[in-house]
Coordinates of N, CA and C in Angstrom, one line a residue:
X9 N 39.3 4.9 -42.4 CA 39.3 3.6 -41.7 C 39.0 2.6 -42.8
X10 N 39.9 2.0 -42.7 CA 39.3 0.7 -44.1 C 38.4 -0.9 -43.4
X11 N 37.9 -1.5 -44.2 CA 37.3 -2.0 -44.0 C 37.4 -3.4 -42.6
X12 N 38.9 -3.4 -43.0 CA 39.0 -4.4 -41.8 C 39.0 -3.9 -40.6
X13 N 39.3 -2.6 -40.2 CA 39.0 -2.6 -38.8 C 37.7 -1.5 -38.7
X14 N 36.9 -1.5 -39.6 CA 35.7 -0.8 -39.3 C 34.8 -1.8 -38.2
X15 N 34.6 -1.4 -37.0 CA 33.5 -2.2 -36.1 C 32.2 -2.3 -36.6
X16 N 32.0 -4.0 -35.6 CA 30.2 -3.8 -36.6 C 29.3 -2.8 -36.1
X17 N 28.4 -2.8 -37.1 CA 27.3 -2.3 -36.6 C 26.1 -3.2 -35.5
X18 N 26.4 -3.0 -34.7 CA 25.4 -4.2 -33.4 C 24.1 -4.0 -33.4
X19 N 23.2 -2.6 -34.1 CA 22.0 -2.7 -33.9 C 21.7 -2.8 -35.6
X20 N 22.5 -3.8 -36.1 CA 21.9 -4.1 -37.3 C 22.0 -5.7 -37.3
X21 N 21.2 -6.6 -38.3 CA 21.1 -7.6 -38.5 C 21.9 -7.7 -39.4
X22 N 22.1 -9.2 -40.1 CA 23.0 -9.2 -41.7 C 21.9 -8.4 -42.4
X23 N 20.9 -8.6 -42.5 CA 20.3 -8.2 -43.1 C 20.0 -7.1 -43.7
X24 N 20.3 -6.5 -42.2 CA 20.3 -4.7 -42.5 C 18.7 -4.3 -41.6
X25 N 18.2 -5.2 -40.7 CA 17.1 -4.8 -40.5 C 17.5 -4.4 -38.9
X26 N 17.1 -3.4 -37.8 CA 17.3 -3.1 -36.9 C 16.9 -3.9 -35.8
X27 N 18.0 -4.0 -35.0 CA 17.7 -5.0 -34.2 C 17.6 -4.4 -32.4
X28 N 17.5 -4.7 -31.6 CA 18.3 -4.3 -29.7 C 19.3 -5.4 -29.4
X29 N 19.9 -4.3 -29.1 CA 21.5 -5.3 -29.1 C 21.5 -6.2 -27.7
X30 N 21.5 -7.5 -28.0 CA 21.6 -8.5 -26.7 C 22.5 -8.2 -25.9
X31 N 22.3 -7.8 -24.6 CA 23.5 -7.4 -23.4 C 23.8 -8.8 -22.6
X32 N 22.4 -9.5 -22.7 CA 22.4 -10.4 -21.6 C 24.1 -11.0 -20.8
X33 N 24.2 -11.1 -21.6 CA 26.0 -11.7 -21.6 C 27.2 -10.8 -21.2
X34 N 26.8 -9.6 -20.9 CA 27.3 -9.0 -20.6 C 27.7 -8.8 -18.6
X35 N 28.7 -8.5 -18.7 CA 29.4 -8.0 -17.2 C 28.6 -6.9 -16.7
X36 N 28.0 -6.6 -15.7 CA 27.4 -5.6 -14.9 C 28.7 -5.1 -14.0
X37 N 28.8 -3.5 -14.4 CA 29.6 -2.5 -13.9 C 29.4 -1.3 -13.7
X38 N 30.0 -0.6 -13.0 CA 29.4 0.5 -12.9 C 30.0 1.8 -13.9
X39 N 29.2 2.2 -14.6 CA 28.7 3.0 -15.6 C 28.5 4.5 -15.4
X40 N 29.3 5.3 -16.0 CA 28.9 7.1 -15.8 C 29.3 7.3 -17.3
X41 N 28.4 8.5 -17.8 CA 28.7 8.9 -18.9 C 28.5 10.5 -18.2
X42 N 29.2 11.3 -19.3 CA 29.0 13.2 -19.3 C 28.9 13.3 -20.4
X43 N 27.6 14.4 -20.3 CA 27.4 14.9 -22.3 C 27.4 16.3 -21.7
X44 N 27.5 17.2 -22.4 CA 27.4 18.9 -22.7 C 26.5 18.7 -24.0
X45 N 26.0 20.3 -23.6 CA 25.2 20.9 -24.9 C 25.6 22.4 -24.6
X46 N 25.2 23.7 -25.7 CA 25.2 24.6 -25.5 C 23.9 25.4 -26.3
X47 N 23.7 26.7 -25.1 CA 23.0 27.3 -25.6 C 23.3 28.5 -25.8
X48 N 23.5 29.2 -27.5 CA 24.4 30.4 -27.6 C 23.1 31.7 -27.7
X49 N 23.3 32.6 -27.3 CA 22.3 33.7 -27.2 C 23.2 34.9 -27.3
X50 N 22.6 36.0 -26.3 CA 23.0 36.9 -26.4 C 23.8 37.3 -25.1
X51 N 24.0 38.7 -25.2 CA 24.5 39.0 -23.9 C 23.6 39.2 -22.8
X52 N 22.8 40.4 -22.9 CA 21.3 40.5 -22.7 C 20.9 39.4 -22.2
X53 N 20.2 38.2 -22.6 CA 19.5 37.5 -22.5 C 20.0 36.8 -21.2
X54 N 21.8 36.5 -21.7 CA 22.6 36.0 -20.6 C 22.1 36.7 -19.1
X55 N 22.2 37.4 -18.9 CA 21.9 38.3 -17.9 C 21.2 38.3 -17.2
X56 N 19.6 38.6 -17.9 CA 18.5 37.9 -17.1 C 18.2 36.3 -17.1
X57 N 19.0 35.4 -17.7 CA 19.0 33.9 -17.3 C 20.0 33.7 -15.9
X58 N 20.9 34.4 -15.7 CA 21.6 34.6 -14.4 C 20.8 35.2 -13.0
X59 N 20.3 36.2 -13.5 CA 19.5 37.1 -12.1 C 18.1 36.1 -12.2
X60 N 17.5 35.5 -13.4 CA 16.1 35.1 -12.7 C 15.2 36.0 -14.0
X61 N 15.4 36.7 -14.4 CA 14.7 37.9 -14.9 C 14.0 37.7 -16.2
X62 N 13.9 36.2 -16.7 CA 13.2 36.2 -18.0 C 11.8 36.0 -17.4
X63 N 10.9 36.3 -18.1 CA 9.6 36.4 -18.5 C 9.2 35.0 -17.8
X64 N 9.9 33.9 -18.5 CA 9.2 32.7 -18.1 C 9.3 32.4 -16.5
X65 N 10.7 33.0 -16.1 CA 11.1 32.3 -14.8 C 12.1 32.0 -14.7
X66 N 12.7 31.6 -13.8 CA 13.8 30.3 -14.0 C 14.2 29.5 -14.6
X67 N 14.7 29.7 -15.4 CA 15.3 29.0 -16.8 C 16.0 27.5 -16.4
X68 N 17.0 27.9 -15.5 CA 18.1 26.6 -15.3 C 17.2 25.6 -14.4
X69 N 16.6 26.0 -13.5 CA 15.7 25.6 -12.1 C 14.8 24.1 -13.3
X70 N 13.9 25.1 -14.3 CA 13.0 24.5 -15.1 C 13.8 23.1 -16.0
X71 N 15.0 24.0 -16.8 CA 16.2 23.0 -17.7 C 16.6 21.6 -16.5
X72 N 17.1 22.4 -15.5 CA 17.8 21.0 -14.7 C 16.4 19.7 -14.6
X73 N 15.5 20.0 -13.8 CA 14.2 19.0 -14.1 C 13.9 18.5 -15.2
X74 N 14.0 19.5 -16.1 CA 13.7 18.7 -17.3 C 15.0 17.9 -17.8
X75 N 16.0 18.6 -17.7 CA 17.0 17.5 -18.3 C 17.1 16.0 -17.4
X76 N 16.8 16.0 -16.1 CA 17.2 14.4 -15.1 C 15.4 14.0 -15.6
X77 N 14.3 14.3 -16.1 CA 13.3 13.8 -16.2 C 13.5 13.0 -17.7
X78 N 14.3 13.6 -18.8 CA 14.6 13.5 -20.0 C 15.4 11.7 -19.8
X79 N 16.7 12.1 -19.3 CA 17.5 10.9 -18.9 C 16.6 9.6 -18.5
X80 N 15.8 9.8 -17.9 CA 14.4 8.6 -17.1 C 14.0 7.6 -18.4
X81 N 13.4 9.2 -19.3 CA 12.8 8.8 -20.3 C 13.7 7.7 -21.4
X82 N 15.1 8.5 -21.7 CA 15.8 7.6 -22.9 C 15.1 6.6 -23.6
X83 N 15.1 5.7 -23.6 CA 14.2 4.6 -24.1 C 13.1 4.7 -24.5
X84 N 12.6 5.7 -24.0 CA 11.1 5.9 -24.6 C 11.5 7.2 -26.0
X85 N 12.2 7.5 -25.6 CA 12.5 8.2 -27.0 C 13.8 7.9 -28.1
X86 N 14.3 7.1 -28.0 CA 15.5 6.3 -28.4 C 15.4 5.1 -28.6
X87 N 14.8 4.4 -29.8 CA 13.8 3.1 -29.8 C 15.1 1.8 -29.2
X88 N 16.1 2.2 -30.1 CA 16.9 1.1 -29.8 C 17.7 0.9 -27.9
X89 N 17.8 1.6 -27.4 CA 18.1 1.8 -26.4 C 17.5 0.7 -25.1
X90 N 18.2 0.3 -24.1 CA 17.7 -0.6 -23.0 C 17.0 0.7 -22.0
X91 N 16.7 -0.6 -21.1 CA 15.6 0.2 -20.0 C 17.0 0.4 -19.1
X92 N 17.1 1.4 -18.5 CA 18.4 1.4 -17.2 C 17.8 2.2 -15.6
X93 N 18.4 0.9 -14.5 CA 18.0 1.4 -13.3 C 18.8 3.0 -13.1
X94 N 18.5 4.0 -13.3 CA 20.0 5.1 -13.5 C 19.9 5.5 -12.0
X95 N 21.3 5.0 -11.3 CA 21.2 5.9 -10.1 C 21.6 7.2 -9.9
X96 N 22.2 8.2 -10.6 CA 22.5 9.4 -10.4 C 22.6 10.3 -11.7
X97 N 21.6 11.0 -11.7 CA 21.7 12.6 -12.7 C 21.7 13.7 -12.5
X98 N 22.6 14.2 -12.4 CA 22.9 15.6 -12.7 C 22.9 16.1 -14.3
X99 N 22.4 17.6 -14.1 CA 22.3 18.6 -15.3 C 23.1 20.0 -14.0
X100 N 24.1 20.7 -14.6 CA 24.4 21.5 -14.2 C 25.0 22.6 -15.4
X101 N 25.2 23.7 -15.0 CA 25.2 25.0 -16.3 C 26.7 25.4 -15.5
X102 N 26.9 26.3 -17.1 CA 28.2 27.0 -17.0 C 27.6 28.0 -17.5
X103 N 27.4 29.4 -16.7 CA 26.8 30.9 -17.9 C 28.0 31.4 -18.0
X104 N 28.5 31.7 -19.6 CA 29.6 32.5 -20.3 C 28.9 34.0 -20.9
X105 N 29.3 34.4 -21.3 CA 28.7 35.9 -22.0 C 27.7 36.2 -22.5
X106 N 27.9 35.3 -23.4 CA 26.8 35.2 -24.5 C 26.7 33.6 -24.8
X107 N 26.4 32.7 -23.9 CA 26.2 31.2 -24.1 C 25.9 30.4 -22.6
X108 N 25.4 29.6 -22.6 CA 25.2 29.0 -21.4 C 25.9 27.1 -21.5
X109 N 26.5 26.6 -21.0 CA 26.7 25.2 -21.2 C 26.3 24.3 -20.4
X110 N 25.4 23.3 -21.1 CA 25.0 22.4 -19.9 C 25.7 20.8 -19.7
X111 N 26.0 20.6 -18.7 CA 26.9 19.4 -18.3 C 26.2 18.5 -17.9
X112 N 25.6 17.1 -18.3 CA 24.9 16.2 -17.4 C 25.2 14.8 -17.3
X113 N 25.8 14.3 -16.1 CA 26.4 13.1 -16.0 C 25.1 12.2 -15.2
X114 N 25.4 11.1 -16.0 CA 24.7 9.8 -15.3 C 25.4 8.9 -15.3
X115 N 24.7 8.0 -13.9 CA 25.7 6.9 -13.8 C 24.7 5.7 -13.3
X116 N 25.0 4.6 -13.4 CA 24.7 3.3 -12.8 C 24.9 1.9 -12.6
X117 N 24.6 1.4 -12.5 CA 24.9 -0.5 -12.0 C 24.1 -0.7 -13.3
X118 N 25.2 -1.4 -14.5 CA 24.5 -2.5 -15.2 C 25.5 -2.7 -16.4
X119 N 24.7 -3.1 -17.6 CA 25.5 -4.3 -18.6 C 25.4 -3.6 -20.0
X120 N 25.4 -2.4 -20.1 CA 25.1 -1.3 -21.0 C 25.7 0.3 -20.3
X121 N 25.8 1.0 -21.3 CA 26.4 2.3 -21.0 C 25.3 3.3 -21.2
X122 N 26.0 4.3 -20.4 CA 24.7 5.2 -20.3 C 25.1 6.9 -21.3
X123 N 25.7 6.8 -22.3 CA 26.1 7.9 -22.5 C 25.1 8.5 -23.2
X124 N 23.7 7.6 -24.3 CA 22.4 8.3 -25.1 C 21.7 8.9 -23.5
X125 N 21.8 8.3 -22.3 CA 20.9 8.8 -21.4 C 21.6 10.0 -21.1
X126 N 22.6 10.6 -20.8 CA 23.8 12.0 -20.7 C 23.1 12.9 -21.9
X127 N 23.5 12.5 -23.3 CA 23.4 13.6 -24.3 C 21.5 13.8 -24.2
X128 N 20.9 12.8 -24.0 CA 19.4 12.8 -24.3 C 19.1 14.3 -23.1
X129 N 19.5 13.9 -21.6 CA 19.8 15.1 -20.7 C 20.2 16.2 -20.9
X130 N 21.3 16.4 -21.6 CA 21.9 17.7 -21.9 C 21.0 18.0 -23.1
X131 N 20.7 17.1 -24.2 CA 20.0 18.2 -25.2 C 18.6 18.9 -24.8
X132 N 17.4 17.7 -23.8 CA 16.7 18.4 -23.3 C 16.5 19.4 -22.4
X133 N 17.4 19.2 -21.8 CA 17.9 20.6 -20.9 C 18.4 22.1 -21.5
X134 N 18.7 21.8 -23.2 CA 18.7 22.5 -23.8 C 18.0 23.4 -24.8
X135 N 17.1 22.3 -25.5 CA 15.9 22.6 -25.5 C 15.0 23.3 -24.2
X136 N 15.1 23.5 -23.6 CA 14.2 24.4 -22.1 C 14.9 25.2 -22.4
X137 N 16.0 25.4 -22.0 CA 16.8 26.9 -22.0 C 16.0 27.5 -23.5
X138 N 16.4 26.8 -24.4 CA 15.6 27.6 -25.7 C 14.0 27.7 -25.3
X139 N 13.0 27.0 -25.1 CA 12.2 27.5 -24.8 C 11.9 28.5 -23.8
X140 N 12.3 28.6 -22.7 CA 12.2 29.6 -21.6 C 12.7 31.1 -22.5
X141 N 13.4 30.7 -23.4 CA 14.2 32.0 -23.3 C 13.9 32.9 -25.0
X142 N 13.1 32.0 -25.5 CA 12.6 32.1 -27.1 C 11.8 33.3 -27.0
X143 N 11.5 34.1 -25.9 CA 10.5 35.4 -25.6 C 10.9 36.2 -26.2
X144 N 12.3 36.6 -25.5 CA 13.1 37.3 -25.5 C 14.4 37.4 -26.9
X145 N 15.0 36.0 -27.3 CA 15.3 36.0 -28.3 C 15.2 34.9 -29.2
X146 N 14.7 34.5 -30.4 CA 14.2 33.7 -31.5 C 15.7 33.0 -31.8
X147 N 16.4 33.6 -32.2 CA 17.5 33.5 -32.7 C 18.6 32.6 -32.0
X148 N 18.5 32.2 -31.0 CA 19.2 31.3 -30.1 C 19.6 30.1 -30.6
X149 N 20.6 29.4 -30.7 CA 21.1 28.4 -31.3 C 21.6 27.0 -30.9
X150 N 21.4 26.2 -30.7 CA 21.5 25.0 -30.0 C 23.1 24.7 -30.6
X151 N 24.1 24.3 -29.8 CA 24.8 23.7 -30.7 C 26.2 22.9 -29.6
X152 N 27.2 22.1 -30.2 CA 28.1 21.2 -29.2 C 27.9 20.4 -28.7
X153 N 26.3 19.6 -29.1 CA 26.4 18.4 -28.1 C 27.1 17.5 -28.2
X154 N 27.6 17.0 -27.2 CA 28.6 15.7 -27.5 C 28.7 15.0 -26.1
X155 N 29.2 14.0 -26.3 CA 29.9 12.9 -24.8 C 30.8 13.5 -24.5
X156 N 31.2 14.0 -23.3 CA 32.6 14.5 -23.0 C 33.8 12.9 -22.1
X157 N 32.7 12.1 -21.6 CA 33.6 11.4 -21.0 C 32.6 10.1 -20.6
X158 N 33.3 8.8 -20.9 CA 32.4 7.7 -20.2 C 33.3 6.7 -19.4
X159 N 32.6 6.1 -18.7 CA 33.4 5.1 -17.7 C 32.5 3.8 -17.2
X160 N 33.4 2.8 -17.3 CA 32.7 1.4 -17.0 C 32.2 0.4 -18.3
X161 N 32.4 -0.8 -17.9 CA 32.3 -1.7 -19.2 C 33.3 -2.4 -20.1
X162 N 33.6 -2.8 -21.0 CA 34.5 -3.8 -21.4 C 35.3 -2.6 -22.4
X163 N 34.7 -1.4 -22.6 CA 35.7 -1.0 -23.0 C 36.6 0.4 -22.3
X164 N 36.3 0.4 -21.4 CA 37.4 1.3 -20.5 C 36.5 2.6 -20.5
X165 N 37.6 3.2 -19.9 CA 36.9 4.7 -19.7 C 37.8 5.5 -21.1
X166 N 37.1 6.7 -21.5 CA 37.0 7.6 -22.4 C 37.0 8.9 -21.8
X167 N 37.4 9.9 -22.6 CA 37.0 11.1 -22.2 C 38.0 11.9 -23.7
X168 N 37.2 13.0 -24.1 CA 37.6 13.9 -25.1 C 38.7 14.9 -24.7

């Protein structure tokens, strides 16, 4: 990408010093973002995270709470980030063999996107799965987070 169509950086000043990017001016719309994360393990492990059967408990039950509690938070952990009324989060799982995928969409009414609140969800939600499940194997690997799709705002909807 050369320089002339490189976009600015909006949470920077000329200066270079960090700024929160003014929305005021901004159109209020309504806003959904989806992030995934994955959690790769074993097969084993897989198994008893399906039936219930790890040590800790309930793995997904514990991950889903924690990932729509995580979303709330955003801003408190994402300095640059706005405060958002979020009307709707979901964290839901895919269990594959040896991996678990977590999917978490949020959405809401306003003048900013919500896709750091999505990935912030999906990674916390994935972080739990690794903790609940760290008993049984150390080795577990966090990996794939990303936006899969966003909608609302001046620049259209997205999706990978």
């Amino acid at each position: 990408m050369n320089a002339e169509h490189t976009p600015a950086l909006t949470h920077l000043r000329q200066d270079g010093s960090a700024q929160m990017v003014d929305v005021s001016a901004k159109a209020e719309t309504t806003r959904e973002a989806t992030a995934t994360a994955t959690v790769q393990t074993t097969t084993e492990v897989m198994q008893l995270l399906g039936t219930g059967g790890l040590p800790k408990g309930d793995a997904l039950a514990v991950a889903r709470v924690a990932g729509i509690m995580a979303a709330k938070r955003t801003p408190d952990l994402i300095p640059l980030c706005h405060p958002l009324p979020l009307s709707k989060v979901t964290v839901d799982f895919e269990l594959g063999p040896a991996a678990v995928t977590i999917s978490s969409t949020v959405k809401t009414r306003g003048v900013t996107g919500v896709e750091m609140e999505a990935l912030t969800a999906a990674s916390v939600a994935a972080l739990s799965v690794y903790d609940m499940i760290k008993a049984v194997d150390k080795h577990a690997v966090l990996t794939d987070i990303k936006v899969l799709a966003k909608s609302g705002g001046k620049s259209g909807d997205w999706a990978l």
